[in-house]
CSV table of C-alpha atoms in Angstrom, one decimal:
chain,number,residue,atom,x,y,z
A,1,MET,CA,-5.1,-5.3,9.6
A,2,LYS,CA,-1.7,-4.0,8.7
A,3,VAL,CA,-0.4,-0.5,8.4
A,4,LEU,CA,2.8,0.4,6.5
A,5,LEU,CA,4.9,3.2,8.1
A,6,ILE,CA,7.2,4.9,5.7
A,7,ASN,CA,10.1,7.0,7.0
A,8,GLY,CA,11.1,9.6,4.4
A,9,SER,CA,14.0,10.9,6.5
A,10,PRO,CA,17.6,9.9,5.7
A,11,LYS,CA,18.1,9.4,9.5
A,12,HIS,CA,17.1,6.0,10.7
A,13,ASN,CA,16.9,7.1,14.3
A,14,GLY,CA,15.9,10.8,14.0
A,15,ASN,CA,12.8,12.6,15.0
A,16,THR,CA,10.7,11.2,12.1
A,17,ALA,CA,11.6,7.7,13.1
A,18,TYR,CA,10.8,8.4,16.7
A,19,SER,CA,7.4,9.7,15.6
A,20,LEU,CA,6.7,6.6,13.6
A,21,ALA,CA,7.7,4.4,16.5
A,22,GLN,CA,5.2,6.2,18.7
A,23,MET,CA,2.5,5.6,16.1
A,24,ALA,CA,3.5,1.9,15.9
A,25,GLU,CA,3.0,1.7,19.7
A,26,VAL,CA,-0.5,3.2,19.4
A,27,PHE,CA,-1.4,0.8,16.5
A,28,ALA,CA,-0.1,-2.2,18.5
A,29,GLU,CA,-2.3,-1.2,21.4
A,30,GLN,CA,-5.3,-1.5,19.1
A,31,GLY,CA,-4.1,-4.9,17.7
A,32,ILE,CA,-3.0,-3.4,14.4
A,33,GLU,CA,0.2,-4.9,12.9
A,34,THR,CA,2.7,-2.4,11.5
A,35,GLU,CA,5.8,-2.5,9.3
A,36,THR,CA,8.3,0.4,9.0
A,37,ILE,CA,10.4,1.0,6.0
A,38,HIS,CA,13.1,3.7,5.5
A,39,VAL,CA,13.2,5.3,2.1
A,40,GLY,CA,14.8,8.6,2.9
A,41,ASN,CA,18.3,7.5,1.9
A,42,GLN,CA,17.3,5.6,-1.2
A,43,ALA,CA,17.4,6.9,-4.8
A,44,ILE,CA,13.8,6.7,-5.9
A,45,ARG,CA,12.9,8.4,-9.2
A,46,GLY,CA,9.5,10.0,-9.9
A,47,CYS,CA,6.9,8.6,-12.2
A,48,ILE,CA,7.5,9.4,-15.9
A,49,ALA,CA,3.9,8.4,-16.9
A,50,CYS,CA,5.0,5.9,-19.5
A,51,GLY,CA,2.1,3.5,-18.6
A,52,ALA,CA,4.2,0.4,-18.6
A,53,CYS,CA,3.0,-0.6,-15.1
A,54,ARG,CA,-0.6,-0.7,-16.4
A,55,SER,CA,0.1,-2.5,-19.7
A,56,GLY,CA,1.4,-5.8,-18.3
A,57,HIS,CA,5.1,-4.8,-17.7
A,58,ASN,CA,6.4,-6.5,-14.5
A,59,GLY,CA,6.6,-3.4,-12.3
A,60,CYS,CA,8.1,0.0,-13.0
A,61,VAL,CA,10.5,0.4,-15.9
A,62,ILE,CA,12.7,2.5,-13.6
A,63,ASP,CA,14.4,-0.3,-11.6
A,64,ASP,CA,14.7,1.3,-8.1
A,65,SER,CA,13.4,0.5,-4.7
A,66,VAL,CA,9.7,1.0,-5.8
A,67,ASN,CA,9.7,-2.4,-7.5
A,68,LYS,CA,11.0,-4.1,-4.3
A,69,LEU,CA,8.5,-2.3,-2.1
A,70,ALA,CA,5.4,-2.7,-4.3
A,71,PRO,CA,4.5,-6.1,-2.9
A,72,ILE,CA,4.6,-4.7,0.6
A,73,PHE,CA,2.3,-1.9,-0.4
A,74,GLU,CA,-0.2,-4.4,-1.7
A,75,GLU,CA,-0.2,-6.3,1.6
A,76,CYS,CA,-1.2,-3.3,3.7
A,77,ASP,CA,-4.6,-1.9,4.6
A,78,GLY,CA,-3.3,1.5,5.5
A,79,MET,CA,-0.2,3.7,5.1
A,80,VAL,CA,1.5,6.5,7.0
A,81,ILE,CA,4.1,8.6,5.2
A,82,ALA,CA,6.3,10.7,7.4
A,83,SER,CA,9.1,13.1,6.4
A,84,PRO,CA,11.1,15.8,8.1
A,85,VAL,CA,10.0,19.4,7.6
């Protein structure tokens, strides 16, 4: 089993990253593999509901980090999304 941990904070070593690291330790104790990605400092646009991703287009028409991260999403059995409040 693999869980993807997504850090939505622009700080790679801030409180959100610390919280995700603590979660990764708990998952590891249970034999669950984790991968952490940091997206808080990346320009990621919202969905424009064009439907290209469903109609055979190779990924999103907006060429940002989502296209690079999509294969990682597909490999995972679970996901934790964390952001600062």
